[in-house]
Coordinates of C-alpha atoms and ligand atoms in Angstrom, one line a residue:
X1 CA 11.6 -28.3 18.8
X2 CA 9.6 -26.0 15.9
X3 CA 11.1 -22.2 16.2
X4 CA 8.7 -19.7 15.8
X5 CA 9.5 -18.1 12.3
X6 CA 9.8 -14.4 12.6
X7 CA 9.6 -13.3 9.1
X8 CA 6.5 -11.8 7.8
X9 CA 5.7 -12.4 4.1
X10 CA 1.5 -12.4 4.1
X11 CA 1.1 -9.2 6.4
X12 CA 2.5 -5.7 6.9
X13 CA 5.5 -5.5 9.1
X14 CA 5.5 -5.3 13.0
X15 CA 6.8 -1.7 13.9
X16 CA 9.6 -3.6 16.0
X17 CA 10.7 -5.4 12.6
X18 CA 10.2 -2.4 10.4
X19 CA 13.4 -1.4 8.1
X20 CA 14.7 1.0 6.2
X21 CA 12.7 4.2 4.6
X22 CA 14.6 6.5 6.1
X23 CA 13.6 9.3 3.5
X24 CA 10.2 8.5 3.3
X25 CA 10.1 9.0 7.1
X26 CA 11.7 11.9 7.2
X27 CA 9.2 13.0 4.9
X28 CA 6.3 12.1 6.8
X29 CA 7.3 13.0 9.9
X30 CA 7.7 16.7 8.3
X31 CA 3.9 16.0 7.4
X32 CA 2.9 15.1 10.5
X33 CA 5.0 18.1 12.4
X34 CA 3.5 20.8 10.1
X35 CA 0.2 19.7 10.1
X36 CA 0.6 20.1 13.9
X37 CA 1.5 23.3 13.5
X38 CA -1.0 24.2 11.2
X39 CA 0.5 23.5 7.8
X40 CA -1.6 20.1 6.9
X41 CA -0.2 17.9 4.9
X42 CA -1.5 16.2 2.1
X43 CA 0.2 12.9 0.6
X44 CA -0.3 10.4 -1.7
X45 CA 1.7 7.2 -1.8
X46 CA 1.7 4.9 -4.4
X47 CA 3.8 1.8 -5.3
X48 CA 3.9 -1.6 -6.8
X49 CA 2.2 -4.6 -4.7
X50 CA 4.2 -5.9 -1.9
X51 CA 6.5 -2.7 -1.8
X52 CA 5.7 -1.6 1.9
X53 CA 3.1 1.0 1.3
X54 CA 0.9 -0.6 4.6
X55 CA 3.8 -1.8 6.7
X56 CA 4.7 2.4 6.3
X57 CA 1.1 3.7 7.1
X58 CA 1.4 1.5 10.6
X59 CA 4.8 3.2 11.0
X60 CA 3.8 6.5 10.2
X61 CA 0.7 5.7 13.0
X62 CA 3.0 4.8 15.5
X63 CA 4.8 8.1 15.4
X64 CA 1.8 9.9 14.8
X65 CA 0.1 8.5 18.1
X66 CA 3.3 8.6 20.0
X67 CA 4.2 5.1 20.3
X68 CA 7.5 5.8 18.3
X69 CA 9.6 8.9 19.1
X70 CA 10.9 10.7 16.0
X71 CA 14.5 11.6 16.7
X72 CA 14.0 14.9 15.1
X73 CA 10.5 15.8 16.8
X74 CA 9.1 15.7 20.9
X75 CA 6.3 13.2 21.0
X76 CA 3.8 13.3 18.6
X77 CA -0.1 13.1 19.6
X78 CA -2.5 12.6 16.7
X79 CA -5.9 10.9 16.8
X80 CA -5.0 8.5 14.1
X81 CA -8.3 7.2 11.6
X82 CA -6.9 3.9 8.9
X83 CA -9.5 3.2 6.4
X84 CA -8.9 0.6 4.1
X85 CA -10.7 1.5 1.1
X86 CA -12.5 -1.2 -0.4
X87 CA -14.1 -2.1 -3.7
X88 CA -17.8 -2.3 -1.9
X89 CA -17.1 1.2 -0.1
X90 CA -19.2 3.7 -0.9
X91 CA -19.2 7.6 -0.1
X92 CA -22.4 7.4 2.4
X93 CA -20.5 4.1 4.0
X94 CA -17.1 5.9 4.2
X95 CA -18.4 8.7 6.3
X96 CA -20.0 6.2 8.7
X97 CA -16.9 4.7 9.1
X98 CA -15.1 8.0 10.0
X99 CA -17.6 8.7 12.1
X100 CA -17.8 5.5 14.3
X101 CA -13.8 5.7 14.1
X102 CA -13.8 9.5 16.0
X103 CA -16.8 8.4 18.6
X104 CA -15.2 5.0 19.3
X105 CA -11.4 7.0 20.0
X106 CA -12.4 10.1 21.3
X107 CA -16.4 9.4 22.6
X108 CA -14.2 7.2 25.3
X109 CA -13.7 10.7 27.5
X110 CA -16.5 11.4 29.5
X111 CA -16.7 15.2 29.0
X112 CA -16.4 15.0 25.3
X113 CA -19.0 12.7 24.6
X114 CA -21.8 14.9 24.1
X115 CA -20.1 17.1 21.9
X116 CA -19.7 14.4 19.8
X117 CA -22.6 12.4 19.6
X118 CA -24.5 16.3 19.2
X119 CA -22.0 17.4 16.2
X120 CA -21.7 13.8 14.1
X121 CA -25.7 13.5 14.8
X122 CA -26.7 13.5 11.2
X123 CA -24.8 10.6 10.1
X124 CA -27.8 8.9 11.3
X125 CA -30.3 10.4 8.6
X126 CA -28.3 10.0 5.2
X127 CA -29.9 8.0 2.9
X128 CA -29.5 5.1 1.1
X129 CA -29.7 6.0 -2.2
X130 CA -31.7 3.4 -4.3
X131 CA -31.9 3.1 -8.1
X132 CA -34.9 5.1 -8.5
X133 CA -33.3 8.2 -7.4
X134 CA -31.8 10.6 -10.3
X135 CA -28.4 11.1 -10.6
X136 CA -28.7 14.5 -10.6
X137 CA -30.6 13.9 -6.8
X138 CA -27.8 11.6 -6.0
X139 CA -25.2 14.6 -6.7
X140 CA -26.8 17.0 -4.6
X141 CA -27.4 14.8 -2.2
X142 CA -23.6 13.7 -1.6
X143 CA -22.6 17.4 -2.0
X144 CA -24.7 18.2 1.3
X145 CA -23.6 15.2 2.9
X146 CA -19.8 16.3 2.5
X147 CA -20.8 19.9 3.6
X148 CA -22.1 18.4 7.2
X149 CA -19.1 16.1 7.3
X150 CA -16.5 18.3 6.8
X151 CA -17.9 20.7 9.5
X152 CA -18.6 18.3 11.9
X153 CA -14.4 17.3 11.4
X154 CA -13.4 20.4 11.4
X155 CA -15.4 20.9 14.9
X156 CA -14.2 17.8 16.4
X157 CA -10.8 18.7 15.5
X158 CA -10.8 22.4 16.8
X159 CA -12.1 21.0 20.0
X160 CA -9.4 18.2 20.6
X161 CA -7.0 21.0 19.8
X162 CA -7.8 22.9 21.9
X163 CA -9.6 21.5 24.6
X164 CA -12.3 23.2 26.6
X165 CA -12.5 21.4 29.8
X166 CA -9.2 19.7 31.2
X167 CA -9.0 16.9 28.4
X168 CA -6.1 16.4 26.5
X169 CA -4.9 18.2 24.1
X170 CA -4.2 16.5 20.5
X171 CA -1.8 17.3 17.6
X172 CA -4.7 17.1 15.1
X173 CA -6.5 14.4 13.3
X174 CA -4.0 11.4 10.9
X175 CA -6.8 9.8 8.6
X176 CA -4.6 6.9 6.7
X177 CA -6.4 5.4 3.4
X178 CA -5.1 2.4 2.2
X179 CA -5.9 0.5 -0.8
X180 CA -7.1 3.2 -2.4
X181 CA -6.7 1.4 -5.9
X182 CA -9.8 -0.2 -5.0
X183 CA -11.7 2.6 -5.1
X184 CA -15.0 2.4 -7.3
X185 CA -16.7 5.4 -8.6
X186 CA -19.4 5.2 -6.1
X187 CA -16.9 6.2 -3.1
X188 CA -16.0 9.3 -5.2
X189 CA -12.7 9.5 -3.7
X190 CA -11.0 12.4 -5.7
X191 CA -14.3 14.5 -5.3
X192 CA -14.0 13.2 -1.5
X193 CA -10.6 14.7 -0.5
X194 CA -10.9 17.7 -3.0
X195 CA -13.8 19.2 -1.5
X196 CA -13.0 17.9 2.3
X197 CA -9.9 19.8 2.3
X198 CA -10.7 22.8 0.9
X199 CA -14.1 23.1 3.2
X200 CA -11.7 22.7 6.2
X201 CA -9.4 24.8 4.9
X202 CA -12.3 27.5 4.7
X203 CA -13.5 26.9 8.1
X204 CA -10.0 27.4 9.6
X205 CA -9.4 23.9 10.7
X206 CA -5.9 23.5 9.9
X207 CA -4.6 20.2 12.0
X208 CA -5.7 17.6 10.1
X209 CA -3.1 15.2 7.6
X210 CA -4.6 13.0 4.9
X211 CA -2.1 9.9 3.4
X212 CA -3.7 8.2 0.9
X213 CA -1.7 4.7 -0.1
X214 CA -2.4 2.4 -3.1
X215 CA -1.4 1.2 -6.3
X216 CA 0.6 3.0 -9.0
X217 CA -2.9 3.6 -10.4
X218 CA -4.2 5.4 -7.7
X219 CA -4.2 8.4 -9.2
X220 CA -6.5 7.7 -11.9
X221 CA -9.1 6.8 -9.4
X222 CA -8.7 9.8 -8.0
X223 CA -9.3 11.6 -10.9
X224 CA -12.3 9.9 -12.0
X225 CA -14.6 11.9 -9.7
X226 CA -12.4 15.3 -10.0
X227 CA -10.0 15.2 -12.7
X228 CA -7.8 17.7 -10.8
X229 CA -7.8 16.1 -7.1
X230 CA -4.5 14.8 -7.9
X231 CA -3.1 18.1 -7.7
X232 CA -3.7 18.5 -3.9
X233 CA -1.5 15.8 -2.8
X234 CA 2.4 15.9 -2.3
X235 CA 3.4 12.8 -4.2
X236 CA 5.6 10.0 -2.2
X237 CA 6.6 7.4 -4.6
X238 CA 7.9 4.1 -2.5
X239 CA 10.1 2.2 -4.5
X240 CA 12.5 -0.9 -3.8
X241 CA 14.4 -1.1 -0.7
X242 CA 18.8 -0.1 -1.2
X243 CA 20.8 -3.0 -0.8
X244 CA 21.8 -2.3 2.9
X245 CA 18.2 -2.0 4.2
X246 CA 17.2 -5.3 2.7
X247 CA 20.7 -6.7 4.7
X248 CA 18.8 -4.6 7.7
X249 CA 15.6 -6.3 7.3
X250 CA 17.0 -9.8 7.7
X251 CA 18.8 -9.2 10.2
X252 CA 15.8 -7.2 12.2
X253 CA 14.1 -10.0 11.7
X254 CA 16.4 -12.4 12.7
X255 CA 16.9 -10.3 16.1
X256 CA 13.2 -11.0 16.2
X257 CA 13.8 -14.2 16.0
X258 CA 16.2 -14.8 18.6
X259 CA 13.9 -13.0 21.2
X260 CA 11.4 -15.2 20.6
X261 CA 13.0 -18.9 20.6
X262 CA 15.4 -20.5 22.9
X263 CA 17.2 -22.1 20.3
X264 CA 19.3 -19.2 18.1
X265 CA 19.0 -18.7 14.8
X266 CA 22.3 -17.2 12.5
X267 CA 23.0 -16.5 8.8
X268 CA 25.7 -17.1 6.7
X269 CA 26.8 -13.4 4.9
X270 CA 26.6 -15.2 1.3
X271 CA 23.1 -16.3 2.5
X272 CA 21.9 -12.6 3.4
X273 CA 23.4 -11.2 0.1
X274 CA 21.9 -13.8 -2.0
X275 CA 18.0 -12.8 -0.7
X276 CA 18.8 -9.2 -0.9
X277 CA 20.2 -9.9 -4.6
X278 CA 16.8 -12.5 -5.2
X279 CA 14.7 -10.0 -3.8
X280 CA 15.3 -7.0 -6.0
X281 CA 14.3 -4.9 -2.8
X282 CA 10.9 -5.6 -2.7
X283 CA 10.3 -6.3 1.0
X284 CA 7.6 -9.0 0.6
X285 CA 9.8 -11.3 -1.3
X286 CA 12.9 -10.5 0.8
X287 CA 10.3 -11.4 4.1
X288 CA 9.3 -14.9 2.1
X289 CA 12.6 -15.5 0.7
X290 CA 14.2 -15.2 4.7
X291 CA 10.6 -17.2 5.7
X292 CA 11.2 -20.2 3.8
X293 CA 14.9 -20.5 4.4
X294 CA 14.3 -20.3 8.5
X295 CA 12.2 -22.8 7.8
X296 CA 13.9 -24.7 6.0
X297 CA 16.9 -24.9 8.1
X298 CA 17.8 -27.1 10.8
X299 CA 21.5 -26.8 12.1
X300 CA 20.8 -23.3 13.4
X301 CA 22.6 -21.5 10.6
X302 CA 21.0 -20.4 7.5
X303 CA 23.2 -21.6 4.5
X304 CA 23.4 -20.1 1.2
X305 CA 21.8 -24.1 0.4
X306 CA 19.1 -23.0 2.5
X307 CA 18.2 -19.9 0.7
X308 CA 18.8 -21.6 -2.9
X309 CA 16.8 -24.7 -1.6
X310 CA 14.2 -23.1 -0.1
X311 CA 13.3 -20.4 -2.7
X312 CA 13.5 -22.8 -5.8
X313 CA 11.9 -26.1 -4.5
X314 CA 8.4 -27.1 -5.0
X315 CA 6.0 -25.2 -2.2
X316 CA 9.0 -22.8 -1.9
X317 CA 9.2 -19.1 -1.6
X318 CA 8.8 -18.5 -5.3
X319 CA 5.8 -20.1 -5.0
X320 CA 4.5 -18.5 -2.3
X321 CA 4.7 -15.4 -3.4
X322 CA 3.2 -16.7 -6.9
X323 CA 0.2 -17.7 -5.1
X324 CA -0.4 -14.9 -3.0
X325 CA -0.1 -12.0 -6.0
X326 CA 0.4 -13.0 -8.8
X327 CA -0.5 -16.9 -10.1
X328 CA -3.9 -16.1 -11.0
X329 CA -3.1 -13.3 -13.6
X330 CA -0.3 -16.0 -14.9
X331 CA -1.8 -18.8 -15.1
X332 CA -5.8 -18.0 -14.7
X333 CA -6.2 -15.4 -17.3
X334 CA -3.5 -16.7 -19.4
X335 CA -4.6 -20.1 -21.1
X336 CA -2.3 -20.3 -23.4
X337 CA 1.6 -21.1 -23.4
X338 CA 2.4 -18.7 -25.8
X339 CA 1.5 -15.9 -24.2
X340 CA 2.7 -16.9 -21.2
X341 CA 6.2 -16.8 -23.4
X342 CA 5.5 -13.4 -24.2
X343 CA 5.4 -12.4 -20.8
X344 CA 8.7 -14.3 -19.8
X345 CA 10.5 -12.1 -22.7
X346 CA 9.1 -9.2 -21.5
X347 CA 10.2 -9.9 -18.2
X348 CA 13.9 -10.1 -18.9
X349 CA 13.5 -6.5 -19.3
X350 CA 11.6 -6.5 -15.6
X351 CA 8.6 -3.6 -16.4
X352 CA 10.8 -1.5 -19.1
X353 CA 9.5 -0.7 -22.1
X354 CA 10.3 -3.3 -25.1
X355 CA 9.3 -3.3 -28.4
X356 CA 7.3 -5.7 -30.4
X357 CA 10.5 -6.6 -32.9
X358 CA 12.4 -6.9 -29.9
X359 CA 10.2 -9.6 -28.7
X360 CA 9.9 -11.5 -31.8
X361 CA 13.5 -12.3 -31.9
X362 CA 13.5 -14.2 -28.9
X363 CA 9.4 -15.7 -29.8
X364 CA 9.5 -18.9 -30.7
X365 CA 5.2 -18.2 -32.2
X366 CA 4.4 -16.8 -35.5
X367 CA 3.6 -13.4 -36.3
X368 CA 0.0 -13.2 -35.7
X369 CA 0.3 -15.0 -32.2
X370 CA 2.8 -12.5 -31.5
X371 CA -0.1 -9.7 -32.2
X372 CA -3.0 -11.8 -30.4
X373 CA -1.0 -12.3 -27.5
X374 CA -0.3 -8.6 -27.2
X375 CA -3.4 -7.8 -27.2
X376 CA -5.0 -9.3 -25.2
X377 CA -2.5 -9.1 -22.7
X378 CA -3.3 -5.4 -22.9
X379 CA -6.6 -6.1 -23.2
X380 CA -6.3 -7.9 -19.7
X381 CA -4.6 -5.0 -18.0
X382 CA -1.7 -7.6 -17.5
X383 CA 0.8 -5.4 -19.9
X384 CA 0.5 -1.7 -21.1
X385 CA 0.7 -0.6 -23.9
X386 CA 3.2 3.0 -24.7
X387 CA 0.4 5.7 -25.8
X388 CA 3.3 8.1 -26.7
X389 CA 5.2 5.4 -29.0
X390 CA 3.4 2.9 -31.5
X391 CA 4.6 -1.3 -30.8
X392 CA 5.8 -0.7 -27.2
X393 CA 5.1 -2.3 -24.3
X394 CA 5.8 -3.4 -21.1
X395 CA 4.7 -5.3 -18.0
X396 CA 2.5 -3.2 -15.2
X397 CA 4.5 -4.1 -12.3
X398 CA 8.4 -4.6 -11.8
X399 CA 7.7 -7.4 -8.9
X400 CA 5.1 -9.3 -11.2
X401 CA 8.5 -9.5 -13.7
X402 CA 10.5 -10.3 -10.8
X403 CA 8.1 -13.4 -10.0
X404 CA 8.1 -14.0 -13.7
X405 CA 12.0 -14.4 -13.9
X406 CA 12.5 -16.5 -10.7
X407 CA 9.3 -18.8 -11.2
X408 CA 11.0 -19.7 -14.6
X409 CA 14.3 -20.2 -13.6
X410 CA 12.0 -22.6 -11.3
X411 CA 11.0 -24.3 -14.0
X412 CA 14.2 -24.5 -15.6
X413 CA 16.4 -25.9 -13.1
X414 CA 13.4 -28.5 -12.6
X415 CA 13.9 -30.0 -15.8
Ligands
LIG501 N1 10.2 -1.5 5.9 C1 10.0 -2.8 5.9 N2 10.8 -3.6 6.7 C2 10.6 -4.9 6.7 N3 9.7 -5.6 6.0 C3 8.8 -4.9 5.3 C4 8.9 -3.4 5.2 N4 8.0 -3.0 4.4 C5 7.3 -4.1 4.0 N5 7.8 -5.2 4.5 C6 7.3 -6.6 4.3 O1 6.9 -6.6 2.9 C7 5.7 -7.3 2.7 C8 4.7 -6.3 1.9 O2 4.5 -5.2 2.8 P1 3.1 -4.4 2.7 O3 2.0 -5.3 3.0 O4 3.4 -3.2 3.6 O5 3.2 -3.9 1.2 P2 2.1 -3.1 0.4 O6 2.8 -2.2 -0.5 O7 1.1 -2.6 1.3 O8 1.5 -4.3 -0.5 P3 0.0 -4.4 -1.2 O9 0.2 -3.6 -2.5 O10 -0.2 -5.8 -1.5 O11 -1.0 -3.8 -0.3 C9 5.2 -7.7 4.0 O12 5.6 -9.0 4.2 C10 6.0 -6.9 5.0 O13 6.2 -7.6 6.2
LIG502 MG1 -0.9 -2.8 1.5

């Protein structure tokens, strides 16, 4: 009989199976309790691909709508708005989306719905801007947009704070952004939250929380449209899980397991330590690593064999997690082997810094090759190059390097 595999490796993690974090919740349940109180809270998450930014947002929502109780806090009861943000969004399409979000949530009470439809009413009327239109027009344009936006959310907000006519009463608004690296300049994101937050801030709306996720380059998107938008955000950096929660992770998911098949699943302890060890802490590959060794099993208990089998074979974890983040920058924009050798060096030093002479003791190339390949790797955004020191560089993301290492130890032990 086929088990149901309870491991998650291609989506954000079921609340039920969610691990770990414990100081990031904290955090964010602090957010979440001020802004309640009328102390909003402003954050910005960033971290590498796969690190758990999303899985945390749909956490953070299920506290924030009440579906989780915080140990330290009664209840929550936010109206909770996710946008993920991306690269065809633009500002005039992002309020839209806000708006249908609110009427769709809080339009559902019958005494509230004119109040709604009457204050979000000129969401109908903005434009689409086309090409003939000066950017000068465009500017003005978006700056009155904003202006009617953020007083329409700072109305609806006030109202389901304090209710005027028996409905019930909310905590405040949660608007989650994910994605935000996508951001292109025509969403104007850092201009977006800049002047949102301070316009509510002047109309005395106070109950509203903004967490922004994305990318470690998130805040340069931000800052494209106001250099100092940055600056209003609490940063929340989410890095690689300690070795205990990535122990807690299998074995959440495990439990998950168990609920869901007749048949039981256990795990040997040198099994569990060797995907927390694989994984480095980054929750996607621990969730593919424990994936492909359920499903790789069949005597009911995974074996350290089943891990080492599972994650190294062809079609195996390490490939799986190849294909779903990172193969194409390998192997796609890289055409030649070379460079792909550079990469591998750099990656014994995961995404530290390393200098060019360092890698040319272990580069097999010539000199020149050596240069080419560095920059265009640069070129390519696949490596960055150290503005404060000259012939340093290093690779953009620690779990790229991770993948790097594994995939050619892959290759190794193939041969
Ligand atoms: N706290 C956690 N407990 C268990 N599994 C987790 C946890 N956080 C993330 N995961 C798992 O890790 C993987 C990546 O998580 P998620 O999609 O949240 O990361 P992300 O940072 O949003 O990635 P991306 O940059 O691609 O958007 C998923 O397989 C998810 O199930
Ligand atoms: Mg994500």
């Amino acid at each position: 009989m086929t088990k149901i595999n309870p491991f998650k490796p291609n989506s954000p993690v079921p609340t039920a199976m969610f691990a770990g974090r414990i100081n990031e919740v904290v955090a964010l349940e602090k957010g979440l309790y001020q802004t309640k109180l009328g102390q909003p809270a402003t954050i910005l998450m960033t971290g590498d691909r796969g690190i758990g930014k999303s899985s945390l947002l749909l956490f953070l929502k299920a506290v924030a709508v009440g579906n989780i109780k915080s140990p330290e806090y009664e209840n929550f009861d936010f109206l909770s708005i996710h946008i993920p943000v991306s690269d065809k969004l633009d500002i005039g399409t992002l309020l839209k989306l806000i708006e249908r979000n609110i009427s769709r949530e809080i339009g559902k009470v019958e005494s509230i719905r004119s109040f709604v439809a009457n204050t979000w009413s000129f969401i109908q009327r903005i434009k689409v801007m086309d090409s003939g239109v000066s950017a000068a027009e465009v500017d003005s344009e978006v700056e009155l947009q904003l202006d009617q936006f953020s007083y329409s959310l700072a109305e609806t907000c006030k109202r389901i704070v304090k209710p005027e006519r028996g409905e019930n009463k909310k905590d405040g608004i949660l608007f989650l952004f994910d994605e935000c690296d996508n951001a292109t300049p025509l969403l104007r994101i850092g201009y977006f939250f800049k002047t949102v937050t301070e316009a509510l801030q002047r109309q005395g709306c106070d109950n509203v929380m903004f967490v922004v996720a994305g990318l470690p380059d998130t805040p340069e998107k931000l800052s494209i449209s106001h250099e100092s938008s940055v600056r209003i955000f609490t940063p929340l950096k989410i890095t690689e899980l300690s070795l205990a929660d990535r122990i807690y992770v299998i074995d959440k998911g495990l439990e998950a397991g168990n609920k869901l098949n007749v048949e039981q699943t256990t795990i040997s302890d040198a099994a569990k330590d060797q995907i927390a060890a694989l994984s480095e802490g980054y929750p996607h590959f621990i969730q593919q690593f424990a994936y492909s060794a359920f499903d790789h099993n069949t005597d009911g208990e995974i074996s350290l064999e089943d891990v080492f089998d599972s994650a190294f074979k062809l079609g195996g974890a390490i490939d799986a997690i190849g294909n779903s983040y990172y193969a194409s920058a390998f192997n796609e924009k890289i055409k030649s082997d070379e460079y792909r050798q550079v990469l591998s060096i750099m990656a014994e030093k995961m995404n530290s810094w390393i200098t060019k002479a360092q890698i040319r003791q272990s580069f097999t190339g010539d000199d020149s090759t050596l240069t080419n390949a560095l920059q265009a790797l640069t070129t390519r955004k696949i490596i960055l190059k150290n503005p404060s020191k000259i012939g340093e560089y290093r690779l953009q993301q620690r779990g790229f390097a991770l993948w790097i290492r594994l995939f050619g130890k892959r290759n190794r032990d193939k041969k």
